[in-house]
PDB file of C-alpha atoms in Angstrom:
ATOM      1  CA  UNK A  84      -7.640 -19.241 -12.011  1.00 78.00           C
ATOM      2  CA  UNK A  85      -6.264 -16.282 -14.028  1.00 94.00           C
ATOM      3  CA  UNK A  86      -2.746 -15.907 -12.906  1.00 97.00           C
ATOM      4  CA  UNK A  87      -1.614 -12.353 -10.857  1.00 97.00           C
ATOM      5  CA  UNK A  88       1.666 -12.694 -10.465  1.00 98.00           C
ATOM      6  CA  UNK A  89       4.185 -14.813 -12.731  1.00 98.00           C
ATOM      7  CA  UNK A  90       7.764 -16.445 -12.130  1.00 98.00           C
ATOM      8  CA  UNK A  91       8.960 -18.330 -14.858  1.00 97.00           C
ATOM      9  CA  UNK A  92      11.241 -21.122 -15.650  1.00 97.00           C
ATOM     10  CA  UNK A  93      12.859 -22.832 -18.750  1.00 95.00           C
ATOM     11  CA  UNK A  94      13.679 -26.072 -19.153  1.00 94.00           C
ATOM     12  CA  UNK A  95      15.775 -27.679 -22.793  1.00 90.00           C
ATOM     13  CA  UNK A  96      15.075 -31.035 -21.491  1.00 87.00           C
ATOM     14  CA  UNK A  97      11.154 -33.098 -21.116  1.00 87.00           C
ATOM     15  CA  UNK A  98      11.122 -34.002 -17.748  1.00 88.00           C
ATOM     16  CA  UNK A  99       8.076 -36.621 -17.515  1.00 88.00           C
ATOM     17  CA  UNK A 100       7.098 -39.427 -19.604  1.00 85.00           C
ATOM     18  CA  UNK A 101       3.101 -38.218 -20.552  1.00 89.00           C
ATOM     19  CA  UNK A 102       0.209 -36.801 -18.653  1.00 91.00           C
ATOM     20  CA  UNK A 103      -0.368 -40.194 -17.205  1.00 92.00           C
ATOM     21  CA  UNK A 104       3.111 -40.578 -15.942  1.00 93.00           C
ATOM     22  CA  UNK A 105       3.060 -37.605 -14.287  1.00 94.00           C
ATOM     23  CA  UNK A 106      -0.129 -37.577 -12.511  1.00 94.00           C
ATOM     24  CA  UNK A 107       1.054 -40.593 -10.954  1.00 94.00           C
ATOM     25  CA  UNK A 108       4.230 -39.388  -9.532  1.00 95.00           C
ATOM     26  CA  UNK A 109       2.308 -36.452  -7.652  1.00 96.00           C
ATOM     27  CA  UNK A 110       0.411 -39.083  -6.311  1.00 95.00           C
ATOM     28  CA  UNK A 111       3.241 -39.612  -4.122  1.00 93.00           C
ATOM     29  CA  UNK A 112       3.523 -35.927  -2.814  1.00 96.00           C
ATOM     30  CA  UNK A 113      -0.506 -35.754  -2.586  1.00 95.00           C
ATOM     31  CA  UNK A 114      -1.187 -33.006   0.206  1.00 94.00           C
ATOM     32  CA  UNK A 115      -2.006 -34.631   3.401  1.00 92.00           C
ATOM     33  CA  UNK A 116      -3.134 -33.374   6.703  1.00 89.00           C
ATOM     34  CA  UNK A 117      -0.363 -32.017   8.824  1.00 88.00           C
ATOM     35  CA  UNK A 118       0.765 -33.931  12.165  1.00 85.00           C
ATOM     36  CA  UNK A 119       0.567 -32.747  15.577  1.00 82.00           C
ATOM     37  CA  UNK A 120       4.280 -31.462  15.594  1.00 79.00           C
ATOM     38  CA  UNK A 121       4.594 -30.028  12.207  1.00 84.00           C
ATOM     39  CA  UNK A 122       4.609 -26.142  11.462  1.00 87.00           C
ATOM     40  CA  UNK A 123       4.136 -27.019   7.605  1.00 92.00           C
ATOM     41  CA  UNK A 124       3.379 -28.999   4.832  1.00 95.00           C
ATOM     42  CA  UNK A 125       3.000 -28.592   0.968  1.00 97.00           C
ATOM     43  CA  UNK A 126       1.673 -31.702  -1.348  1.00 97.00           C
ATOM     44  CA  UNK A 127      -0.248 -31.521  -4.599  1.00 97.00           C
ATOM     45  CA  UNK A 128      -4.116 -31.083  -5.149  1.00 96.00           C
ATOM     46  CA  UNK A 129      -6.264 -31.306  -7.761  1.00 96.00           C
ATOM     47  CA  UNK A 130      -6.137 -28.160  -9.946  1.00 95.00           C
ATOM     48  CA  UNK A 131     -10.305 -28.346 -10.238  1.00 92.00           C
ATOM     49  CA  UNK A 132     -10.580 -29.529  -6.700  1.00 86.00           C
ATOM     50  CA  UNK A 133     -12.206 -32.280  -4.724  1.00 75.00           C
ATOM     51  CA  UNK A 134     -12.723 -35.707  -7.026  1.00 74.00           C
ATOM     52  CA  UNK A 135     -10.934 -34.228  -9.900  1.00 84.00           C
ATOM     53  CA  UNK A 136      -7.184 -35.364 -11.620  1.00 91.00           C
ATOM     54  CA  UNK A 137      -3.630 -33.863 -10.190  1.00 95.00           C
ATOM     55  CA  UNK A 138      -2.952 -32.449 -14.065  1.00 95.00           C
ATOM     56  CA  UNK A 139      -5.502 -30.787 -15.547  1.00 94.00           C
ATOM     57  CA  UNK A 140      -4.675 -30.370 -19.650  1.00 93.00           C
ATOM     58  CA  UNK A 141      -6.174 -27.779 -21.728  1.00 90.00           C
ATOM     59  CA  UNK A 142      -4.416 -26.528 -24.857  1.00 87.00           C
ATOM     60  CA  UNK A 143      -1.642 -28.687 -24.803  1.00 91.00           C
ATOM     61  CA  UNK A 144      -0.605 -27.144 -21.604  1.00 95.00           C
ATOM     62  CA  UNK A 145      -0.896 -28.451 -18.200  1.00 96.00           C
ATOM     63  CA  UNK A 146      -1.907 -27.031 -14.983  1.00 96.00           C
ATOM     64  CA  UNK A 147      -0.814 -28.505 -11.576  1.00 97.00           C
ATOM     65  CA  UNK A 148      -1.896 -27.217  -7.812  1.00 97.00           C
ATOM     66  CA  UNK A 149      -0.349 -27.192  -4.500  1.00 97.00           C
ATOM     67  CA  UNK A 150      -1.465 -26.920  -1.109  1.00 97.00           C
ATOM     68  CA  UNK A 151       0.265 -25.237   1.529  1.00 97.00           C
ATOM     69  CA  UNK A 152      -0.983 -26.260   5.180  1.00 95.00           C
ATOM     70  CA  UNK A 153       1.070 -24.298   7.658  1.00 93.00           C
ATOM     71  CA  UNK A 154      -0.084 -23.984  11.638  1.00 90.00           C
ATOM     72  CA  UNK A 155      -1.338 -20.939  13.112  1.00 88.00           C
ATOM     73  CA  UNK A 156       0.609 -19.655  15.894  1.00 85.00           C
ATOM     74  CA  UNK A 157       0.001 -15.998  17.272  1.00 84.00           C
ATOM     75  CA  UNK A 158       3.841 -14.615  18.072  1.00 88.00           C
ATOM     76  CA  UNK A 159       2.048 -12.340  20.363  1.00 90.00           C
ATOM     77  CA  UNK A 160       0.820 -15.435  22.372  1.00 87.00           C
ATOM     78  CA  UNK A 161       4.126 -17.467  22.505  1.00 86.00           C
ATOM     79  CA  UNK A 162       5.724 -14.604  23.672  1.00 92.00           C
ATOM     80  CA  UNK A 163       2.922 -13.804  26.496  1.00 91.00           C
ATOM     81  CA  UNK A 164       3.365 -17.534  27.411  1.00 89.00           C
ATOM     82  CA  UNK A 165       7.202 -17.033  27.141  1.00 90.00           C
ATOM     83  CA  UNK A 166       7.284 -14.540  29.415  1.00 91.00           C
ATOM     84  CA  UNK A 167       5.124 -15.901  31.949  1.00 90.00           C
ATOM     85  CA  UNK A 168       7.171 -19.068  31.722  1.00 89.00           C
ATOM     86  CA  UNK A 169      10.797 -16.885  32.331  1.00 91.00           C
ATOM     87  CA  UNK A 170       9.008 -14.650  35.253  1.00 90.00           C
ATOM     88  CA  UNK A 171       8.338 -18.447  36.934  1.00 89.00           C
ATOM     89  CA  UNK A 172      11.748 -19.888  36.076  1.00 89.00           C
ATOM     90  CA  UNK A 173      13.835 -16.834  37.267  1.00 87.00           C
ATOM     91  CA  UNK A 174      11.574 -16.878  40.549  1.00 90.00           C
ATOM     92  CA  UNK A 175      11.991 -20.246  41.372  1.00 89.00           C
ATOM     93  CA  UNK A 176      15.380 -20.426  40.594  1.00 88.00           C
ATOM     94  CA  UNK A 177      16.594 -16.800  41.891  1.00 88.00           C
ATOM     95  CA  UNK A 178      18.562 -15.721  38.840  1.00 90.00           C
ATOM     96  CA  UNK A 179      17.965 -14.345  35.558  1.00 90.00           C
ATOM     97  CA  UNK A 180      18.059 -16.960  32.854  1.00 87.00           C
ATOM     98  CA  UNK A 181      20.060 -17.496  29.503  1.00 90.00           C
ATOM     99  CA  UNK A 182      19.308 -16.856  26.144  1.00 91.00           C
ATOM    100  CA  UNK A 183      19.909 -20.412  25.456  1.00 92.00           C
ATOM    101  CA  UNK A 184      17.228 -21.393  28.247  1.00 89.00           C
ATOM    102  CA  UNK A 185      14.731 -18.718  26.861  1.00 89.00           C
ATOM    103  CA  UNK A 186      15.204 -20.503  23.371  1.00 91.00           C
ATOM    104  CA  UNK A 187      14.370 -24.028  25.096  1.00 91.00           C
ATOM    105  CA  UNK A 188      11.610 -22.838  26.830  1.00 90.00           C
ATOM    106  CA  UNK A 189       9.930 -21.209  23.070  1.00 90.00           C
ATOM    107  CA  UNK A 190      10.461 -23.934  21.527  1.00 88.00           C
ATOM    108  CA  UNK A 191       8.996 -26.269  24.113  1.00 88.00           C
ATOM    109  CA  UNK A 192       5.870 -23.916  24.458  1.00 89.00           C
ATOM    110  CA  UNK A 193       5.335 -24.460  20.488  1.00 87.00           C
ATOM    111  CA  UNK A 194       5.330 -28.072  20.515  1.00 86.00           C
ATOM    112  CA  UNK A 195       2.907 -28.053  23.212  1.00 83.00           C
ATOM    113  CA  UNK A 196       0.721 -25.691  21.213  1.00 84.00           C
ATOM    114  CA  UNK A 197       1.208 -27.224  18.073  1.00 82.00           C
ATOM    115  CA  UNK A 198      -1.311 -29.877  18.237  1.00 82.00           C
ATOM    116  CA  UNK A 199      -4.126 -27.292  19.378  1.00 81.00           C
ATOM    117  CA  UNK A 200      -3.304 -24.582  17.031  1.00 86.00           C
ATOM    118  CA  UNK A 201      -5.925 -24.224  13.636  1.00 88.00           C
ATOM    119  CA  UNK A 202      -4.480 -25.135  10.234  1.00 90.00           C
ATOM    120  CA  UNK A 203      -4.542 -22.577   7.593  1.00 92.00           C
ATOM    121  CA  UNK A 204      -4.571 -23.659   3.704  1.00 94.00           C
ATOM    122  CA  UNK A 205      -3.368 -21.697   0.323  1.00 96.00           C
ATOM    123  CA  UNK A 206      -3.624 -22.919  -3.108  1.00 96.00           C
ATOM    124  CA  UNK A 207      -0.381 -22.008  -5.509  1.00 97.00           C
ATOM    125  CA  UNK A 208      -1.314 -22.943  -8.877  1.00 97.00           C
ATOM    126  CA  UNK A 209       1.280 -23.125 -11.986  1.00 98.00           C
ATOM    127  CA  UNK A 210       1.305 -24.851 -15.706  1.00 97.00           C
ATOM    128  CA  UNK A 211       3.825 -26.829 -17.344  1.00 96.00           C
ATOM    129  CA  UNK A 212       4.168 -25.593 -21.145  1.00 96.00           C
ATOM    130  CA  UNK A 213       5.731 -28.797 -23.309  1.00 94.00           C
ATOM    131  CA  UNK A 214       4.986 -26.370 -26.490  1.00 91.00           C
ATOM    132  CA  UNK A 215       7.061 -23.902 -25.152  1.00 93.00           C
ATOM    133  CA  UNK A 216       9.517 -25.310 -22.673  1.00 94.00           C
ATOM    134  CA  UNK A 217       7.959 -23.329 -20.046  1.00 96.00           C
ATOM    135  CA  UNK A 218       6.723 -24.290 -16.025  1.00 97.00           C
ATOM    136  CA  UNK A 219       4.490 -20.864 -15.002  1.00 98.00           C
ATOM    137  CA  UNK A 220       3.775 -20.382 -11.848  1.00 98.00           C
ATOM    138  CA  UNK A 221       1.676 -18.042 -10.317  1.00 98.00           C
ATOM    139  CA  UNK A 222       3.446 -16.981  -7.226  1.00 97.00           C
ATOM    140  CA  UNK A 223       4.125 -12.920  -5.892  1.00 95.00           C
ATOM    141  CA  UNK A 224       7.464 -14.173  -4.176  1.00 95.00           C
ATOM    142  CA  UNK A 225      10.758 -16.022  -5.125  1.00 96.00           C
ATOM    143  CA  UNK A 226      10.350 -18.238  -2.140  1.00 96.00           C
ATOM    144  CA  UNK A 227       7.077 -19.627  -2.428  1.00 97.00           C
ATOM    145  CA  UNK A 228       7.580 -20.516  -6.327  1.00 97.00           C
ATOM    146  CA  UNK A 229      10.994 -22.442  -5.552  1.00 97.00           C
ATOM    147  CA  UNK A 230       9.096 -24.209  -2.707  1.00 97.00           C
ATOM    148  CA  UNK A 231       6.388 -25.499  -5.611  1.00 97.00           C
ATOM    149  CA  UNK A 232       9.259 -26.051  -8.019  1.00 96.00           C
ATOM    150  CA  UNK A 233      11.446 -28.002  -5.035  1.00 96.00           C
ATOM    151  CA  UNK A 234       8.307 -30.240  -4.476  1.00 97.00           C
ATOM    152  CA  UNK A 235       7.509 -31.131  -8.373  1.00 96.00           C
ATOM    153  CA  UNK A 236      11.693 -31.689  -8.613  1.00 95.00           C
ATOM    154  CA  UNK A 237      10.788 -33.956  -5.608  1.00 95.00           C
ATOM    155  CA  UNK A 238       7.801 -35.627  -6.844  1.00 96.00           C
ATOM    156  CA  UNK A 239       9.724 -36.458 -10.309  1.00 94.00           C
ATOM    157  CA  UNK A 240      13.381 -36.891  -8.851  1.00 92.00           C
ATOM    158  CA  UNK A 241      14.671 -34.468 -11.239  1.00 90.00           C
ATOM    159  CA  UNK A 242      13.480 -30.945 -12.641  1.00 91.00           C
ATOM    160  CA  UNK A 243      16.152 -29.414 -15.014  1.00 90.00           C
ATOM    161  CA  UNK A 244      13.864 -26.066 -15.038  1.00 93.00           C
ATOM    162  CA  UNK A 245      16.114 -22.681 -14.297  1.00 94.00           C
ATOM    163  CA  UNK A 246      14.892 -18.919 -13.961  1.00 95.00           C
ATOM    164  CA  UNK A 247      13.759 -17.294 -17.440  1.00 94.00           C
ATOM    165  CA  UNK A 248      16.366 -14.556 -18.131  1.00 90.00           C
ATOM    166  CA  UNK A 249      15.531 -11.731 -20.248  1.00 89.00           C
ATOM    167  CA  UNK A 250      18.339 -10.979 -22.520  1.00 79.00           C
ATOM    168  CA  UNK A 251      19.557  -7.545 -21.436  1.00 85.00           C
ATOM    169  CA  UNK A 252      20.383  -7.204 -17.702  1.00 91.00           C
ATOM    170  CA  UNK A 253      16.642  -5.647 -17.128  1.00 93.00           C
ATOM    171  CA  UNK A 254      17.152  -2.575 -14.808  1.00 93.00           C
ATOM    172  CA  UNK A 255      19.594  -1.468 -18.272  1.00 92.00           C
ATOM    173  CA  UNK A 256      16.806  -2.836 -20.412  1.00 92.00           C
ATOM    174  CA  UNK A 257      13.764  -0.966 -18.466  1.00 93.00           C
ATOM    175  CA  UNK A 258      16.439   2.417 -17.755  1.00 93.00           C
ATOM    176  CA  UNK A 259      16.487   2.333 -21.689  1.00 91.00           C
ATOM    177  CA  UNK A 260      12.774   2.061 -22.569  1.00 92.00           C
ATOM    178  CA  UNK A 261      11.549   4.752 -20.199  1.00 91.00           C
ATOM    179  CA  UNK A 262      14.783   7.018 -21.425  1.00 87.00           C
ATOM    180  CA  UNK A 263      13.723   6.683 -24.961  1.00 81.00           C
ATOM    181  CA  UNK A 264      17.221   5.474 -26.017  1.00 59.00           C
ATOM    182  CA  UNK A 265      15.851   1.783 -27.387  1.00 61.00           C
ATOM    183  CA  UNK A 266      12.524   1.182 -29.388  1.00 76.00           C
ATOM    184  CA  UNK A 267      10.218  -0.887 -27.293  1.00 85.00           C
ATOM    185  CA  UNK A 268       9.607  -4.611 -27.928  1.00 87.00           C
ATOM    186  CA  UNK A 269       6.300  -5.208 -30.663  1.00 87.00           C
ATOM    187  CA  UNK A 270       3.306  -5.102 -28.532  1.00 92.00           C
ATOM    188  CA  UNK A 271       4.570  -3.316 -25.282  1.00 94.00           C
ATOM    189  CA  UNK A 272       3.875   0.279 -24.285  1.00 93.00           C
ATOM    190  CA  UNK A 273       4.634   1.757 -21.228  1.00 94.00           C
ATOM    191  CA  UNK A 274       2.489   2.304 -18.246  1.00 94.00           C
ATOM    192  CA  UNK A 275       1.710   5.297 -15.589  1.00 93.00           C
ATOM    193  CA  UNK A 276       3.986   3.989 -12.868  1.00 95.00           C
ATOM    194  CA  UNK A 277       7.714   3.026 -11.823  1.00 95.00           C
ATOM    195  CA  UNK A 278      10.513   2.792  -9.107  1.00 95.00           C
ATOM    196  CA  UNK A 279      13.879   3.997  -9.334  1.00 95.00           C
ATOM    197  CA  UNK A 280      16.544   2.766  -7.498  1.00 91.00           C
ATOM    198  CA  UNK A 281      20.264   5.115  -6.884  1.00 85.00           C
ATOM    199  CA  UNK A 282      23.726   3.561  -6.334  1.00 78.00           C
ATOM    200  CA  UNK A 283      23.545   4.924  -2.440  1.00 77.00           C
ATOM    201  CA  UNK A 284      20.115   2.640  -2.323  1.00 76.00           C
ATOM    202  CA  UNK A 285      17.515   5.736  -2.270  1.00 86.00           C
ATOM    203  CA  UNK A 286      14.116   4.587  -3.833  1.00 91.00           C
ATOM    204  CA  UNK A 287      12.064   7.077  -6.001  1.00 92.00           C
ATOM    205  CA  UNK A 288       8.353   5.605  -6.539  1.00 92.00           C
ATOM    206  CA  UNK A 289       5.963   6.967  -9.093  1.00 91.00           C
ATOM    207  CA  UNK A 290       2.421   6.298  -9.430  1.00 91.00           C
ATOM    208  CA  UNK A 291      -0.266   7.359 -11.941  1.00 91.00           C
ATOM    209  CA  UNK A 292       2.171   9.569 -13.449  1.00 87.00           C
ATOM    210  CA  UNK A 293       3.734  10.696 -16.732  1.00 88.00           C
ATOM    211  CA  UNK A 294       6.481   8.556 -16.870  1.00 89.00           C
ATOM    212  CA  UNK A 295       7.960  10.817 -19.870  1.00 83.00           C
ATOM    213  CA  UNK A 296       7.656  13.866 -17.620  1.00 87.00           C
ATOM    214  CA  UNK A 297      10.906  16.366 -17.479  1.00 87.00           C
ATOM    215  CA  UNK A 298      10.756  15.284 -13.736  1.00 89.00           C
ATOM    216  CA  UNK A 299      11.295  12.167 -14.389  1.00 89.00           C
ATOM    217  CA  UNK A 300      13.416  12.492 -17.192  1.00 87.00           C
ATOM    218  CA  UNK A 301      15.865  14.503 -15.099  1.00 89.00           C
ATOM    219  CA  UNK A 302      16.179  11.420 -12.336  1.00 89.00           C
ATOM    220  CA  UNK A 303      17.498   9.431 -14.984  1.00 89.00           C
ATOM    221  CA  UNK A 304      20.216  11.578 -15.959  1.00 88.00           C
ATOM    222  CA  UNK A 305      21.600  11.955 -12.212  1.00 88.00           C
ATOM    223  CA  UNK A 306      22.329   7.764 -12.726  1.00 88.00           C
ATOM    224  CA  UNK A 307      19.078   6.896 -11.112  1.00 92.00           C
ATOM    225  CA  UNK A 308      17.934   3.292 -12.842  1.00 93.00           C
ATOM    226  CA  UNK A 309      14.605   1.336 -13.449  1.00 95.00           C
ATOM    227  CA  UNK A 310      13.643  -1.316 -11.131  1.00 95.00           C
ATOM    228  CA  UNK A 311      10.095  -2.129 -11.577  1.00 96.00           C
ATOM    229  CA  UNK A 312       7.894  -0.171 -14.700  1.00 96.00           C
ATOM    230  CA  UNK A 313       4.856  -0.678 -15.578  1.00 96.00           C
ATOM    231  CA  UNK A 314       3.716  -2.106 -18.623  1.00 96.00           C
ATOM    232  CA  UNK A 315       0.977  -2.964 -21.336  1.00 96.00           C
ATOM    233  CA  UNK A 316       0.920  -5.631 -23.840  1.00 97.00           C
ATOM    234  CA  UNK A 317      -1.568  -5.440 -26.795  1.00 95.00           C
ATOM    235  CA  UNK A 318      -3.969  -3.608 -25.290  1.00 94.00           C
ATOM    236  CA  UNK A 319      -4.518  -6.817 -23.763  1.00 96.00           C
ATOM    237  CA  UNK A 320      -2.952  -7.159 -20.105  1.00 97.00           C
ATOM    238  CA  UNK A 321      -0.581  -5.010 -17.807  1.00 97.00           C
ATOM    239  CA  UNK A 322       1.910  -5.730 -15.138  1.00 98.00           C
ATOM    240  CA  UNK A 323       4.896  -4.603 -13.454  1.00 97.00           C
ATOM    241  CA  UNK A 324       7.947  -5.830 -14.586  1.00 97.00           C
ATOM    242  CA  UNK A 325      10.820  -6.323 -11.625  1.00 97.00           C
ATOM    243  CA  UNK A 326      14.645  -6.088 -12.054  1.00 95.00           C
ATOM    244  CA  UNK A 327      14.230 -10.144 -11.570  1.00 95.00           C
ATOM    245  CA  UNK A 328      12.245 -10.285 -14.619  1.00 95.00           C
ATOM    246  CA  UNK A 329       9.330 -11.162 -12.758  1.00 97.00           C
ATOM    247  CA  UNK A 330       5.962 -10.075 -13.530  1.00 97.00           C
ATOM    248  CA  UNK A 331       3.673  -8.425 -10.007  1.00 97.00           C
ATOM    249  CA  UNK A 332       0.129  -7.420 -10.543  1.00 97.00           C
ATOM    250  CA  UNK A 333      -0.779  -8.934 -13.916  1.00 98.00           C
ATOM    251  CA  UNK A 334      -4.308  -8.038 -15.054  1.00 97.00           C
ATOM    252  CA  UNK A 335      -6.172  -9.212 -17.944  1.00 97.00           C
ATOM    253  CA  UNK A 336      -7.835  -5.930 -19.788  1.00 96.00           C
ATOM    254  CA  UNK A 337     -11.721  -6.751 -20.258  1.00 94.00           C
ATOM    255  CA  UNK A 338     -11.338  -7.321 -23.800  1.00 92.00           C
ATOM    256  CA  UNK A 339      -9.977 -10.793 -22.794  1.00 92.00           C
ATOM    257  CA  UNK A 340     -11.976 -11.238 -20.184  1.00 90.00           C
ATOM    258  CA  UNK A 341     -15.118 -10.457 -22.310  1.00 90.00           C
ATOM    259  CA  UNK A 342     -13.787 -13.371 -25.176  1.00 90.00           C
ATOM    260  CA  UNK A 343     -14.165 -16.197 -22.436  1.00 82.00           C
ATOM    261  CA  UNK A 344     -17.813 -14.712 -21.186  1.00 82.00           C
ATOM    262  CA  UNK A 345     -18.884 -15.510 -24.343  1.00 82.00           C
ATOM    263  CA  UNK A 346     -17.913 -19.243 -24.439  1.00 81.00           C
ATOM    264  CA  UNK A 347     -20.730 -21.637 -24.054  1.00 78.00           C
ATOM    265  CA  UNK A 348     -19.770 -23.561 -21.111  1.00 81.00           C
ATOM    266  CA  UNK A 349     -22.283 -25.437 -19.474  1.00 84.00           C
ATOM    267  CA  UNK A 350     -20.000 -27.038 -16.584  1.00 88.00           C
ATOM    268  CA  UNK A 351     -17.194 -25.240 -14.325  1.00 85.00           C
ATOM    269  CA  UNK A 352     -14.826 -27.510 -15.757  1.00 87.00           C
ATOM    270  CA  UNK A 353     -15.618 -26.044 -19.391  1.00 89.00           C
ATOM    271  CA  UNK A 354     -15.133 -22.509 -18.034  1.00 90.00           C
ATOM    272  CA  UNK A 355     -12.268 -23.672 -16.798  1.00 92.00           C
ATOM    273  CA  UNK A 356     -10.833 -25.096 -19.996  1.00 91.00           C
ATOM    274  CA  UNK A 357     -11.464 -22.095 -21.917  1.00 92.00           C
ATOM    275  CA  UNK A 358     -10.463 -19.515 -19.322  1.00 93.00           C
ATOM    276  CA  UNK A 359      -6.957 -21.711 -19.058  1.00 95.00           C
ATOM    277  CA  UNK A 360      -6.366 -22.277 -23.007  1.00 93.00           C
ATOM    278  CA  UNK A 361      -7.238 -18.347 -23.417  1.00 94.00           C
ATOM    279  CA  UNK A 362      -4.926 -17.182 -20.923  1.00 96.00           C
ATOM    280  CA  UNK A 363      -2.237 -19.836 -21.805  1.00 96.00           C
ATOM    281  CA  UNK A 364      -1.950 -18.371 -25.323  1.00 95.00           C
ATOM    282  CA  UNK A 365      -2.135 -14.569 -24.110  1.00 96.00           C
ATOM    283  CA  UNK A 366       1.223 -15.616 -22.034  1.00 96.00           C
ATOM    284  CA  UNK A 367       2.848 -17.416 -24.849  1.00 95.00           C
ATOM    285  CA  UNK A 368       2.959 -14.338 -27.192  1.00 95.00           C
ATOM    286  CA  UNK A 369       3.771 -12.382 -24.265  1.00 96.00           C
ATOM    287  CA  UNK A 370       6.707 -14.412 -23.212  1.00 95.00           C
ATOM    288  CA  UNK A 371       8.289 -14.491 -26.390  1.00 93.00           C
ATOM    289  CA  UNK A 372       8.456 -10.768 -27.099  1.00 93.00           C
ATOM    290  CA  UNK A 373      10.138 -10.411 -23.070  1.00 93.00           C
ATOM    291  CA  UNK A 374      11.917 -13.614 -22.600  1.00 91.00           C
ATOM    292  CA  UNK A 375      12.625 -14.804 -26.522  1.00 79.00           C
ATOM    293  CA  UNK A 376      15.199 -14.811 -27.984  1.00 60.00           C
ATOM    294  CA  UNK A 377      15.100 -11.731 -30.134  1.00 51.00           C
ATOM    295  CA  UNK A 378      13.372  -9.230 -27.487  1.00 45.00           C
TER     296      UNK A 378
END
């Protein structure tokens, strides 16, 4: 449940009525089993699986899940059947074929394997923050988040949620911290790794380093800028922040992890609660000090 990579989203406006209310309009984009012909599906799921509610709620914040089913098609096998298919066709006929027939013919070999092919599943989880005006969601790419955002915006008919921004443009923002030209927001520090990016796009990438090394120092002054840097908050999680202002590779230090070990659950569901409400407040202070208003 702990979240590894974040895109986040503001909204001014409350977009559902209660909990209740909005349970019931996932109800209508429930996940369902995919049909013969379809490649993909995404519907909603409950967060605590099988039997349990589509919203969980723990500390006034509320967790949703989504299902991705998507077919499993080998390219390496449509194309083996492709080519048979094109060596037959060009034989029979006595001439090489189009491009246009070599399209037909793929996409008539994957409807016919389409209703034999297995179904793979994947779980993208994200909360809704009313406190805050926040919708989390755990996702490592742009296009998979929109995808859960595009089905909630479905499922409610409207979804005034847009991208977080951090204030300052953040490759300027990130360039500054690791040149030691702008004190660093309350809380953060700066990790052992980073990527630098050039005008004529040539990528630098540094790893378990000394990020305030002369080296490094140096490939900032030829005009080289920040586009990912790693960071700590607290001494309670790090992450690498993106020039999207997205967070990759979160990780919870064991200081947090150690707080909900302690917690006397006696059912999953408890564990659950506290591990959610824990982490929930861990990302509100966090998202304040990089996405507030006076970071």
């Amino acid at each position: 449940m702990w979240f590894r990579n974040i895109i986040l989203y503001r909204y001014d406006e409350p977009f559902y009525e209660n909990e209740v209310t909005l349970a019931q309009a996932l109800m209508e984009k429930q996940s369902r089993p995919l049909s013969n012909l379809a490649m993909e599906s995404w519907g909603w799921e409950p967060p605590l699986g099988d039997g349990g509610e589509l919203v969980h709620v723990a500390n006034g914040r509320i967790m949703v899940c989504a299902m991705k089913k998507e077919k499993v098609l080998p390219p390496a096998v449509v194309k083996e059947v492709l080519q048979e298919r094109i060596t037959e066709r060009e034989n029979r006929d006595g001439r090489k074929i189009k491009n246009k027939e070599k399209a037909e013919l793929r996409d008539n070999i994957i409807a016919e394997m389409l209703p034999k092919a297995f179904t793979k599943s994947s779980l993208h989880y994200a909360y809704i923050d009313p406190i805050n005006h926040w919708v989390v969601v755990d996702a490592s790419s742009p296009s998979t988040a929109e995808t859960l955002l595009s089905l909630l915006r479905d499922s409610l008919g409207s979804l005034p949620a847009v991208p977080a921004e951090i204030r300052d443009e953040p490759r300027l923002l990130m360039t500054r911290w690791l040149r030691q030209q702008g004190e660093m927001p309350n809380g953060l520090t700066i990790g052992y790794e980073c990527e630098l990016h050039d005008e004529e796009g040539g990528i630098i990438r540094a790893k378990n380093e000394d990020l305030n090394a002369e080296e490094i120092q140096t490939l900032l002054d030829t005009g080289k800028q920040v586009t990912a840097l790693s960071l700590e908050y607290d001494d309670r999680m790090e992450f690498v922040l993106n020039d999207k202002g997205h967070l990759k590779r979160l990780k919870f230090h064991d200081a947090v992890l150690e707080e909900t070990a302690e917690t006397e659950a006696d059912t999953p569901a408890e564990q659950f609660d506290a591990d959610f409400a824990l982490m929930t407040a861990e990302l509100s202070r966090l998202f304040e000090v990089l996405y507030g208003e006076d970071q």
